[in-house]
CSV table of C-alpha atoms and ligand atoms in Angstrom, one decimal:
chain,number,residue,atom,x,y,z
A,1,MET,CA,0.0,-0.1,0.2
A,2,GLU,CA,2.6,2.6,0.7
A,3,HIS,CA,4.2,2.8,-2.4
A,4,LYS,CA,0.7,3.8,-4.1
A,5,LEU,CA,0.1,7.4,-5.2
A,6,THR,CA,-2.5,9.2,-3.1
A,7,VAL,CA,-3.3,11.3,-6.3
A,8,GLU,CA,-4.3,8.5,-9.0
A,9,ALA,CA,-8.1,9.3,-9.1
A,10,LEU,CA,-8.1,12.8,-10.3
A,11,LYS,CA,-12.3,14.2,-10.2
A,12,ASP,CA,-11.7,16.9,-12.6
A,13,GLY,CA,-8.0,18.7,-14.1
A,14,THR,CA,-5.6,17.4,-16.5
A,15,VAL,CA,-3.2,14.4,-16.0
A,16,ILE,CA,0.3,14.9,-18.5
A,17,ASP,CA,1.7,11.7,-18.7
A,18,HIS,CA,5.1,10.7,-20.7
A,19,ILE,CA,7.2,14.0,-19.9
A,20,PRO,CA,11.0,13.0,-20.6
A,21,ALA,CA,12.4,12.7,-16.9
A,22,GLY,CA,14.0,16.5,-15.9
A,23,GLN,CA,11.8,18.9,-18.1
A,24,GLY,CA,8.1,18.0,-15.6
A,25,ARG,CA,9.5,21.2,-13.5
A,26,ARG,CA,9.9,23.7,-16.6
A,27,ILE,CA,7.0,22.7,-17.7
A,28,ALA,CA,4.9,23.1,-14.4
A,29,LYS,CA,6.7,26.4,-14.4
A,30,LEU,CA,5.8,26.9,-18.5
A,31,LEU,CA,2.0,26.5,-17.8
A,32,ARG,CA,2.5,28.6,-14.3
A,33,LEU,CA,0.8,25.6,-12.2
A,34,SER,CA,1.9,26.7,-8.9
A,35,GLU,CA,1.2,30.2,-9.2
A,36,SER,CA,-2.6,28.4,-10.2
A,37,GLY,CA,-3.6,28.6,-6.5
A,38,GLN,CA,-4.6,24.2,-7.9
A,39,ARG,CA,-3.2,21.1,-6.2
A,40,VAL,CA,-0.5,20.4,-8.7
A,41,TYR,CA,0.9,16.6,-8.0
A,42,MET,CA,4.4,16.3,-10.1
A,43,GLY,CA,6.1,12.8,-10.3
A,44,PHE,CA,9.5,12.6,-11.1
A,45,ASN,CA,11.5,9.1,-12.8
A,46,LEU,CA,8.6,7.7,-12.6
A,47,PRO,CA,9.1,4.1,-14.5
A,48,SER,CA,7.9,4.5,-18.0
A,49,GLN,CA,8.0,1.2,-20.5
A,50,ARG,CA,8.7,3.7,-23.3
A,51,SER,CA,11.6,5.7,-22.2
A,52,GLY,CA,13.0,4.3,-19.2
A,53,LYS,CA,12.2,7.4,-17.1
A,54,LYS,CA,9.3,10.6,-17.3
A,55,ASP,CA,8.0,12.5,-15.5
A,56,LEU,CA,4.0,13.2,-14.7
A,57,ILE,CA,1.9,16.1,-13.7
A,58,LYS,CA,-1.8,16.1,-12.2
A,59,VAL,CA,-3.3,19.6,-11.2
A,60,GLU,CA,-6.9,19.5,-10.5
A,61,ASN,CA,-9.5,21.7,-11.7
A,62,ILE,CA,-7.6,23.0,-14.2
A,63,LEU,CA,-8.9,21.7,-18.0
A,64,LEU,CA,-6.2,22.4,-20.2
A,65,SER,CA,-6.8,24.0,-23.9
A,66,ALA,CA,-5.2,22.3,-27.1
A,67,GLU,CA,-3.4,25.7,-27.2
A,68,ASP,CA,-2.3,25.8,-24.1
A,69,ALA,CA,-1.1,21.9,-24.9
A,70,ASN,CA,1.1,22.6,-27.7
A,71,GLN,CA,3.5,25.1,-25.5
A,72,LEU,CA,4.4,21.9,-23.7
A,73,ALA,CA,5.9,20.5,-27.6
A,74,LEU,CA,9.3,22.0,-27.3
A,75,TYR,CA,10.1,20.3,-24.4
A,76,ALA,CA,8.4,17.3,-24.4
A,77,PRO,CA,7.0,16.5,-28.0
A,78,ASP,CA,5.8,13.4,-27.1
A,79,ALA,CA,3.9,14.0,-23.8
A,80,THR,CA,0.0,13.3,-23.5
A,81,VAL,CA,-2.2,15.4,-22.3
A,82,ASN,CA,-5.6,14.1,-20.5
A,83,VAL,CA,-8.3,15.8,-20.0
A,84,ILE,CA,-10.7,14.7,-16.8
A,85,GLU,CA,-14.3,16.1,-15.9
A,86,ASN,CA,-16.1,13.9,-13.4
A,87,PHE,CA,-13.4,11.1,-13.2
A,88,GLU,CA,-13.4,10.7,-16.5
A,89,VAL,CA,-11.7,10.9,-19.5
A,90,VAL,CA,-13.0,13.9,-22.0
A,91,ALA,CA,-10.5,15.4,-24.1
A,92,LYS,CA,-7.0,13.6,-25.5
A,93,HIS,CA,-4.4,16.6,-27.0
A,94,LYS,CA,-2.2,15.6,-29.4
A,95,LEU,CA,0.9,17.9,-29.5
A,96,GLY,CA,1.4,20.5,-32.1
A,97,VAL,CA,3.7,23.1,-32.4
A,98,PRO,CA,2.5,26.2,-32.0
A,99,GLU,CA,2.3,28.9,-33.6
A,100,SER,CA,3.5,31.6,-30.7
A,101,ILE,CA,4.9,31.5,-27.4
A,102,ALA,CA,4.1,34.5,-25.1
A,103,GLY,CA,4.7,35.5,-21.2
A,104,VAL,CA,7.1,32.3,-20.6
A,105,LEU,CA,10.4,32.3,-22.0
A,106,VAL,CA,13.1,35.0,-21.8
A,107,CYS,CA,15.2,36.6,-24.4
A,108,PRO,CA,18.6,35.0,-25.3
A,109,ASN,CA,19.6,38.2,-26.0
A,110,SER,CA,20.9,40.1,-23.3
A,111,ASN,CA,20.8,43.2,-25.2
A,112,CYS,CA,17.5,42.7,-25.6
A,113,ILE,CA,14.5,45.5,-24.9
A,114,SER,CA,12.2,43.1,-23.2
A,115,HIS,CA,14.3,42.8,-20.6
A,116,VAL,CA,14.4,46.6,-19.9
A,117,GLU,CA,10.7,47.3,-19.9
A,118,PRO,CA,7.5,46.1,-18.8
A,119,VAL,CA,6.5,43.7,-21.7
A,120,THR,CA,5.3,40.6,-21.6
A,121,SER,CA,7.9,38.2,-23.7
A,122,HIS,CA,7.3,36.7,-27.8
A,123,PHE,CA,8.8,34.7,-29.6
A,124,SER,CA,6.7,33.0,-32.9
A,125,VAL,CA,7.5,29.6,-33.7
A,126,ARG,CA,8.9,28.4,-37.0
A,127,SER,CA,10.1,24.6,-37.7
A,128,ARG,CA,12.7,24.2,-40.2
A,129,HIS,CA,14.3,20.8,-41.6
A,130,GLY,CA,12.6,19.6,-38.4
A,131,GLU,CA,14.5,22.1,-36.3
A,132,ILE,CA,12.8,24.6,-34.3
A,133,ARG,CA,12.9,28.4,-34.2
A,134,LEU,CA,11.5,30.5,-32.0
A,135,LYS,CA,12.1,34.3,-33.1
A,136,CYS,CA,11.8,37.1,-30.5
A,137,LYS,CA,9.1,39.5,-31.4
A,138,TYR,CA,10.8,42.8,-30.3
A,139,CYS,CA,15.0,41.9,-31.3
A,140,GLU,CA,13.6,40.5,-34.2
A,141,LYS,CA,16.4,37.3,-33.7
A,142,ALA,CA,16.0,33.6,-33.8
A,143,TYR,CA,17.1,31.0,-31.4
A,144,ALA,CA,16.7,27.0,-31.3
A,145,LYS,CA,14.8,25.8,-28.1
A,146,GLU,CA,18.1,24.9,-26.6
A,147,VAL,CA,19.6,28.0,-26.1
A,148,PHE,CA,16.5,29.2,-23.6
A,149,THR,CA,17.5,28.6,-20.3
A,150,GLY,CA,15.4,30.8,-18.5
A,151,LEU,CA,11.8,31.1,-17.6
A,152,SER,CA,9.9,34.6,-16.4
B,1,MET,CA,-6.6,55.3,-52.7
B,2,ALA,CA,-4.3,56.0,-49.3
B,3,ASN,CA,-0.8,55.2,-50.0
B,4,PRO,CA,0.6,51.7,-48.3
B,5,LEU,CA,2.6,53.4,-45.9
B,6,TYR,CA,0.5,55.7,-44.8
B,7,GLN,CA,0.1,56.0,-40.7
B,8,LYS,CA,2.3,53.1,-40.9
B,9,HIS,CA,5.4,52.5,-38.0
B,10,ILE,CA,8.4,51.5,-40.8
B,11,ILE,CA,10.2,49.4,-37.9
B,12,SER,CA,12.1,46.4,-39.7
B,13,ILE,CA,12.5,46.3,-43.8
B,14,SER,CA,11.5,42.9,-43.8
B,15,ASP,CA,7.8,44.7,-42.8
B,16,LEU,CA,8.4,46.2,-46.4
B,17,SER,CA,6.7,44.8,-49.0
B,18,ARG,CA,8.3,44.5,-52.7
B,19,GLU,CA,5.6,47.3,-53.4
B,20,GLU,CA,6.6,49.2,-50.5
B,21,LEU,CA,10.0,49.5,-51.3
B,22,GLU,CA,9.3,50.8,-55.1
B,23,LEU,CA,7.6,53.3,-53.8
B,24,VAL,CA,9.9,54.5,-51.1
B,25,VAL,CA,12.3,54.7,-54.0
B,26,HIS,CA,10.1,56.7,-56.4
B,27,THR,CA,9.0,58.9,-54.0
B,28,ALA,CA,12.9,59.8,-53.1
B,29,ALA,CA,13.5,60.4,-56.7
B,30,GLU,CA,11.1,62.5,-57.5
B,31,LEU,CA,11.3,64.5,-53.7
B,32,LYS,CA,15.0,64.7,-55.8
B,33,ARG,CA,14.1,66.2,-59.0
B,34,HIS,CA,11.3,68.6,-57.5
B,35,PRO,CA,11.9,69.1,-54.1
B,36,ARG,CA,8.3,69.9,-52.1
B,37,ASN,CA,8.4,72.3,-49.1
B,38,ASP,CA,4.4,71.9,-48.4
B,39,LEU,CA,4.3,68.1,-47.8
B,40,LEU,CA,5.2,68.0,-43.5
B,41,LYS,CA,3.4,71.7,-43.2
B,42,ASP,CA,1.8,72.3,-39.8
B,43,ARG,CA,3.8,69.1,-38.7
B,44,VAL,CA,5.8,68.6,-35.7
B,45,VAL,CA,8.7,65.2,-36.1
B,46,ALA,CA,10.0,64.3,-32.7
B,47,SER,CA,13.2,62.9,-33.3
B,48,CYS,CA,14.4,61.2,-29.5
B,49,PHE,CA,18.2,60.0,-29.9
B,50,PHE,CA,18.8,57.9,-26.6
B,51,GLU,CA,22.7,57.1,-28.7
B,52,ALA,CA,24.0,59.5,-30.3
B,53,SER,CA,24.4,59.3,-34.3
B,54,THR,CA,24.9,62.6,-35.5
B,55,ARG,CA,25.2,61.7,-39.0
B,56,THR,CA,21.3,60.0,-38.9
B,57,ARG,CA,20.0,62.7,-36.8
B,58,LEU,CA,20.9,65.3,-39.3
B,59,SER,CA,19.9,63.3,-42.5
B,60,PHE,CA,16.4,63.1,-40.7
B,61,GLU,CA,16.1,66.6,-39.2
B,62,THR,CA,17.3,67.5,-42.5
B,63,ALA,CA,14.5,66.0,-44.0
B,64,VAL,CA,12.0,67.2,-41.6
B,65,GLN,CA,12.4,70.9,-42.1
B,66,ARG,CA,13.1,70.2,-46.3
B,67,LEU,CA,9.6,69.4,-46.1
B,68,GLY,CA,8.4,72.5,-44.0
B,69,GLY,CA,7.6,70.4,-40.8
B,70,SER,CA,9.3,70.7,-37.6
B,71,VAL,CA,11.4,69.0,-35.3
B,72,ILE,CA,11.8,69.0,-31.5
B,73,GLY,CA,14.1,65.9,-30.0
B,74,PHE,CA,17.2,65.7,-28.0
B,75,ALA,CA,20.7,64.1,-29.7
B,76,ASP,CA,21.9,62.4,-26.7
B,77,ALA,CA,19.6,60.5,-23.9
B,78,GLY,CA,22.0,61.2,-21.5
B,79,ASN,CA,21.7,65.1,-21.1
B,80,THR,CA,18.1,64.6,-20.9
B,81,SER,CA,15.9,64.3,-17.8
B,82,LEU,CA,14.5,61.3,-19.0
B,83,ALA,CA,17.4,59.0,-18.3
B,84,LYS,CA,18.4,61.0,-15.3
B,85,LYS,CA,14.7,59.9,-13.4
B,86,GLY,CA,14.5,56.8,-14.6
B,87,GLU,CA,11.7,56.4,-16.5
B,88,THR,CA,10.5,53.5,-18.4
B,89,LEU,CA,11.1,53.5,-22.2
B,90,ALA,CA,7.2,52.6,-22.4
B,91,ASP,CA,6.2,55.6,-20.9
B,92,SER,CA,8.4,58.4,-22.8
B,93,VAL,CA,7.1,57.1,-25.9
B,94,ARG,CA,3.5,57.2,-24.7
B,95,ILE,CA,4.3,60.9,-23.8
B,96,ILE,CA,6.5,62.3,-26.4
B,97,THR,CA,4.3,60.9,-29.0
B,98,SER,CA,1.2,62.3,-28.2
B,99,TYR,CA,2.9,65.7,-28.9
B,100,VAL,CA,4.0,64.8,-32.4
B,101,ASP,CA,2.4,63.6,-35.8
B,102,ALA,CA,5.2,60.9,-35.6
B,103,TYR,CA,8.3,59.8,-33.7
B,104,VAL,CA,11.7,59.0,-35.2
B,105,MET,CA,13.9,57.3,-32.7
B,106,ARG,CA,17.0,55.6,-32.2
B,107,HIS,CA,18.2,53.6,-29.2
B,108,PRO,CA,21.0,51.1,-28.0
B,109,ARG,CA,18.7,48.6,-27.0
B,110,ASP,CA,17.6,45.5,-29.6
B,111,GLY,CA,13.9,45.6,-30.2
B,112,ALA,CA,13.6,49.2,-28.5
B,113,ALA,CA,11.5,50.7,-32.0
B,114,ARG,CA,9.1,47.9,-32.1
B,115,LEU,CA,8.8,48.3,-28.5
B,116,ALA,CA,7.9,52.1,-29.0
B,117,ALA,CA,5.9,51.2,-31.9
B,118,GLU,CA,3.0,48.7,-29.4
B,119,CYS,CA,3.2,52.2,-27.3
B,120,SER,CA,2.4,55.1,-29.9
B,121,THR,CA,-0.5,56.0,-31.6
B,122,LYS,CA,1.6,57.5,-34.0
B,123,PRO,CA,3.5,56.7,-36.5
B,124,VAL,CA,7.6,55.2,-35.4
B,125,ILE,CA,10.6,55.2,-37.7
B,126,ASN,CA,12.9,53.9,-36.7
B,127,ALA,CA,16.3,55.6,-37.1
B,128,GLY,CA,18.4,51.9,-35.3
B,129,ASP,CA,17.9,50.0,-32.3
B,130,GLY,CA,21.5,48.9,-31.0
B,131,ALA,CA,22.7,46.1,-33.3
B,132,ASN,CA,19.0,44.6,-34.6
B,133,GLN,CA,17.4,47.3,-37.7
B,134,HIS,CA,18.0,50.3,-39.5
B,135,PRO,CA,15.1,50.8,-42.3
B,136,THR,CA,15.7,54.3,-43.4
B,137,GLN,CA,19.4,53.2,-44.4
B,138,THR,CA,18.4,50.5,-46.3
B,139,LEU,CA,16.0,52.6,-47.8
B,140,LEU,CA,18.5,55.3,-49.0
B,141,ASP,CA,20.8,52.1,-50.4
B,142,LEU,CA,18.0,51.0,-52.4
B,143,PHE,CA,17.1,54.6,-53.7
B,144,THR,CA,20.6,54.7,-54.8
B,145,LEU,CA,21.1,51.8,-56.2
B,146,HIS,CA,18.3,52.4,-58.8
B,147,GLU,CA,19.5,56.0,-59.0
B,148,THR,CA,22.6,54.6,-60.7
B,149,GLN,CA,21.8,51.6,-62.5
B,150,GLY,CA,18.0,52.6,-63.2
B,151,ARG,CA,16.6,49.2,-61.9
B,152,LEU,CA,16.8,46.9,-59.8
B,153,ASP,CA,15.7,43.8,-60.5
B,154,GLY,CA,18.7,41.4,-61.5
B,155,LEU,CA,21.8,43.9,-60.3
B,156,LYS,CA,25.0,42.2,-59.9
B,157,VAL,CA,25.8,43.1,-56.3
B,158,ALA,CA,29.7,43.1,-54.2
B,159,PHE,CA,29.8,43.2,-50.5
B,160,VAL,CA,33.0,43.5,-49.3
B,161,GLY,CA,34.2,43.1,-45.2
B,162,ASP,CA,32.7,42.9,-42.5
B,163,LEU,CA,29.6,40.8,-43.5
B,164,LYS,CA,29.4,38.8,-39.8
B,165,TYR,CA,28.6,41.9,-37.9
B,166,GLY,CA,27.0,44.8,-40.8
B,167,ARG,CA,23.7,45.0,-39.8
B,168,THR,CA,23.6,47.1,-43.1
B,169,VAL,CA,24.6,44.5,-44.9
B,170,HIS,CA,22.1,42.0,-43.9
B,171,SER,CA,19.4,44.6,-44.5
B,172,LEU,CA,20.4,45.3,-47.7
B,173,VAL,CA,21.0,42.0,-48.8
B,174,GLN,CA,17.1,40.4,-47.7
B,175,ALA,CA,15.9,43.8,-49.6
B,176,LEU,CA,17.1,42.8,-52.6
B,177,SER,CA,16.5,39.0,-52.4
B,178,LEU,CA,13.1,40.7,-54.0
B,179,PHE,CA,14.2,41.5,-56.8
B,180,GLY,CA,16.3,38.9,-57.8
B,181,CYS,CA,20.0,40.4,-57.4
B,182,ARG,CA,22.9,38.3,-58.0
B,183,PHE,CA,25.5,38.4,-54.8
B,184,TYR,CA,29.1,38.3,-54.2
B,185,PHE,CA,30.4,37.7,-50.9
B,186,ILE,CA,33.9,38.6,-50.3
B,187,ALA,CA,35.0,38.6,-46.6
B,188,PRO,CA,37.8,36.9,-44.4
B,189,PRO,CA,36.0,34.3,-42.9
B,190,ALA,CA,35.6,35.0,-39.4
B,191,LEU,CA,33.8,37.9,-40.7
B,192,ALA,CA,31.3,35.9,-43.6
B,193,LEU,CA,27.8,36.5,-43.9
B,194,PRO,CA,25.9,34.8,-41.2
B,195,ASP,CA,24.4,31.4,-41.6
B,196,TYR,CA,20.6,32.3,-41.4
B,197,LEU,CA,21.4,35.1,-44.3
B,198,TYR,CA,22.3,32.1,-46.6
B,199,GLU,CA,19.7,29.5,-45.5
B,200,GLU,CA,17.6,32.2,-46.7
B,201,LEU,CA,19.2,32.7,-50.3
B,202,ASP,CA,18.8,29.4,-50.5
B,203,GLU,CA,15.3,29.2,-49.5
B,204,ARG,CA,14.1,32.7,-52.9
B,205,HIS,CA,16.8,30.5,-54.9
B,206,ILE,CA,18.9,33.4,-54.9
B,207,GLU,CA,22.4,33.4,-57.0
B,208,TYR,CA,25.6,34.1,-55.3
B,209,SER,CA,28.9,32.9,-54.4
B,210,ASP,CA,31.8,33.7,-52.1
B,211,HIS,CA,35.3,35.2,-52.9
B,212,GLU,CA,38.5,35.6,-51.3
B,213,ASP,CA,39.4,38.8,-54.0
B,214,ILE,CA,38.0,41.8,-54.8
B,215,GLU,CA,39.6,42.4,-58.6
B,216,GLU,CA,38.9,38.8,-59.6
B,217,VAL,CA,34.7,39.8,-59.6
B,218,VAL,CA,35.0,43.5,-60.3
B,219,PRO,CA,34.5,42.8,-64.5
B,220,GLU,CA,31.0,41.7,-63.6
B,221,LEU,CA,29.2,44.1,-61.1
B,222,ASP,CA,27.0,46.6,-61.4
B,223,ILE,CA,27.3,47.7,-57.4
B,224,LEU,CA,30.1,47.0,-55.4
B,225,TYR,CA,29.4,47.5,-51.7
B,226,MET,CA,32.1,47.9,-49.4
B,227,THR,CA,32.1,47.9,-45.1
B,228,ARG,CA,34.5,48.9,-42.6
B,229,VAL,CA,36.6,45.7,-40.8
B,230,GLN,CA,36.9,46.6,-37.6
B,231,LYS,CA,39.9,46.3,-35.7
B,232,GLU,CA,38.4,44.9,-32.4
B,233,ARG,CA,37.6,42.0,-34.2
B,234,PHE,CA,41.3,40.5,-35.0
B,235,GLU,CA,44.6,40.4,-33.4
B,236,GLU,CA,46.5,43.3,-34.7
B,237,THR,CA,49.1,41.0,-37.4
B,238,GLU,CA,45.8,39.2,-38.5
B,239,PHE,CA,44.3,42.3,-39.0
B,240,HIS,CA,46.9,43.6,-41.2
B,241,GLN,CA,47.0,40.8,-42.9
B,242,VAL,CA,43.2,40.8,-43.7
B,243,LYS,CA,42.6,44.6,-44.3
B,244,SER,CA,45.3,44.5,-47.0
B,245,ARG,CA,43.3,41.9,-49.0
B,246,PHE,CA,40.1,43.7,-48.5
B,247,VAL,CA,41.4,47.2,-49.2
B,248,LEU,CA,39.8,49.2,-52.6
B,249,THR,CA,42.2,50.9,-54.6
B,250,ALA,CA,42.0,52.7,-58.2
B,251,ASP,CA,44.1,49.9,-59.5
B,252,THR,CA,41.6,47.5,-58.3
B,253,LEU,CA,38.9,49.0,-60.6
B,254,ALA,CA,41.3,48.8,-63.4
B,255,HIS,CA,38.7,46.4,-65.2
B,256,ALA,CA,35.7,47.7,-63.7
B,257,ARG,CA,32.6,47.9,-66.1
B,258,PRO,CA,31.6,51.5,-66.8
B,259,ASN,CA,28.0,51.4,-64.7
B,260,LEU,CA,29.9,50.1,-61.8
B,261,ARG,CA,29.5,52.3,-58.5
B,262,VAL,CA,31.0,51.8,-55.3
B,263,LEU,CA,28.8,52.1,-52.3
B,264,HIS,CA,29.9,52.8,-48.7
B,265,PRO,CA,27.4,53.2,-45.8
B,266,LEU,CA,30.3,56.0,-44.2
B,267,PRO,CA,32.2,56.8,-42.2
B,268,ARG,CA,35.1,55.0,-43.5
B,269,VAL,CA,38.1,54.7,-42.6
B,270,ASP,CA,40.8,53.1,-44.9
B,271,GLU,CA,39.2,50.4,-47.4
B,272,ILE,CA,38.5,52.7,-49.8
B,273,GLU,CA,41.9,54.7,-50.6
B,274,ILE,CA,41.3,58.2,-51.7
B,275,GLY,CA,42.2,57.9,-55.2
B,276,VAL,CA,39.4,55.8,-55.9
B,277,ASP,CA,37.5,59.4,-54.9
B,278,GLN,CA,38.7,60.8,-58.4
B,279,THR,CA,37.3,57.8,-59.7
B,280,PRO,CA,33.3,57.5,-62.0
B,281,TYR,CA,33.0,54.7,-59.9
B,282,ALA,CA,32.6,56.0,-56.2
B,283,TYR,CA,29.6,57.7,-55.7
B,284,TYR,CA,29.7,56.9,-51.5
B,285,PHE,CA,28.9,61.3,-51.0
B,286,GLN,CA,26.1,61.2,-52.8
B,287,GLN,CA,24.8,57.9,-51.4
B,288,ALA,CA,25.2,60.0,-47.9
B,289,GLU,CA,23.2,63.1,-49.5
B,290,ASN,CA,20.2,60.5,-50.7
B,291,GLY,CA,19.8,59.3,-47.4
B,292,VAL,CA,17.7,62.8,-47.0
B,293,TYR,CA,15.8,62.3,-50.3
B,294,ALA,CA,14.9,58.5,-49.0
B,295,ARG,CA,14.1,59.9,-45.9
B,296,GLN,CA,11.9,62.8,-47.0
B,297,ALA,CA,9.9,60.3,-49.4
B,298,LEU,CA,9.4,58.0,-46.2
B,299,LEU,CA,8.1,61.1,-43.8
B,300,ALA,CA,6.3,62.3,-47.2
B,301,LEU,CA,4.4,58.8,-47.5
B,302,VAL,CA,3.6,57.9,-43.5
B,303,LEU,CA,2.3,61.9,-42.8
B,304,ASN,CA,-0.1,62.5,-46.5
B,305,GLU,CA,-2.5,59.9,-48.0
B,306,THR,CA,-1.5,60.6,-51.4
B,307,LEU,CA,1.2,63.5,-52.5
C,401,ZN,ZN1,14.6,39.9,-27.9
């Protein structure tokens, strides 16, 4: 009994599963889950048949939209997002690449105006030869997703 | 029908279509032939230089006054209360733009002009934001190319010097690729054009080649665009080697076509020898003068529904 998670039954909320191990914290931050005021359960380094280890997030009372789910695609392209209402899965989002990401990432260009002015960061997302590039609306520089270290 | 640039922000050269670029070029030519002192009558334009750039500022302010408008502003934000009171740029822009009809801004931060546009109900014209964009330099270059060659389509254009850090080169390459120009890139390997620009040219099926030497391509060219190689980018001995290979002399131009023109965004240091000034190919001083006409054209279009 003691190794059973106490959070399995979620009445209303969202389960994000199959997050690559190590990315769970980043995704919780990306979706601002801790600011939401809702209960959030995070599992790190859980056993996974697909990839050995995975992270998992359950959040109560927040029903992620497809566009919300797409924000995950950069860091967890194979994640599954199940939306639950009244103990039933009512939507399974398949992740696509979002068109843009606003207010989450910090521009890697240290001379970018977005660092010193009260603005929301904004990146348009482009996929080129299978590689994803994010272009800052302000400084117009494009970066590979790996370059982004900070989240605002 | 209103011209397509009426009340538009001019932030980045990539915001402008081929037709809009042509409109500015043709309007500049028209204003050079037939000066107009009425197009900015009763208009006030702010010229706000948060970092000094004397040449660009004087060029803009001349353009406004030649068109009959008046200018308010500052040459260097260090001397203003804006810098001292710690107000955000966003707030400064909101206030200044409420006084004027258009807002010209130079700023040391990349992206400052886009931010200003978001805070302004009046057209914002970017006079340079950090290392990012300087669209009026590109417009005056396009005007000069058109003036000297009678067309923009299919020109053979060589770029020499610092092709890595020079935003002037990047913007002009992007703009000219809309006109199917053929490019020759002549730079030391450490200062080669960035990969993303090569990728863009490939996507647009633009023809280009890389060279080590100016002389070998001169006979093919319509335009030879020189830029400054900055000493800070190299070690002392390396710099002298590099410099000698990317300096233009009158001899280098011995086999040039008669229509070839040499351009340079200025200031030059010693990458163009004085001897070139006397050749019929030198056009960099007229190019600088054309900055006033290109800026007049832009201001006139942004502030007049029809001309
Ligand atoms: Zn940026």
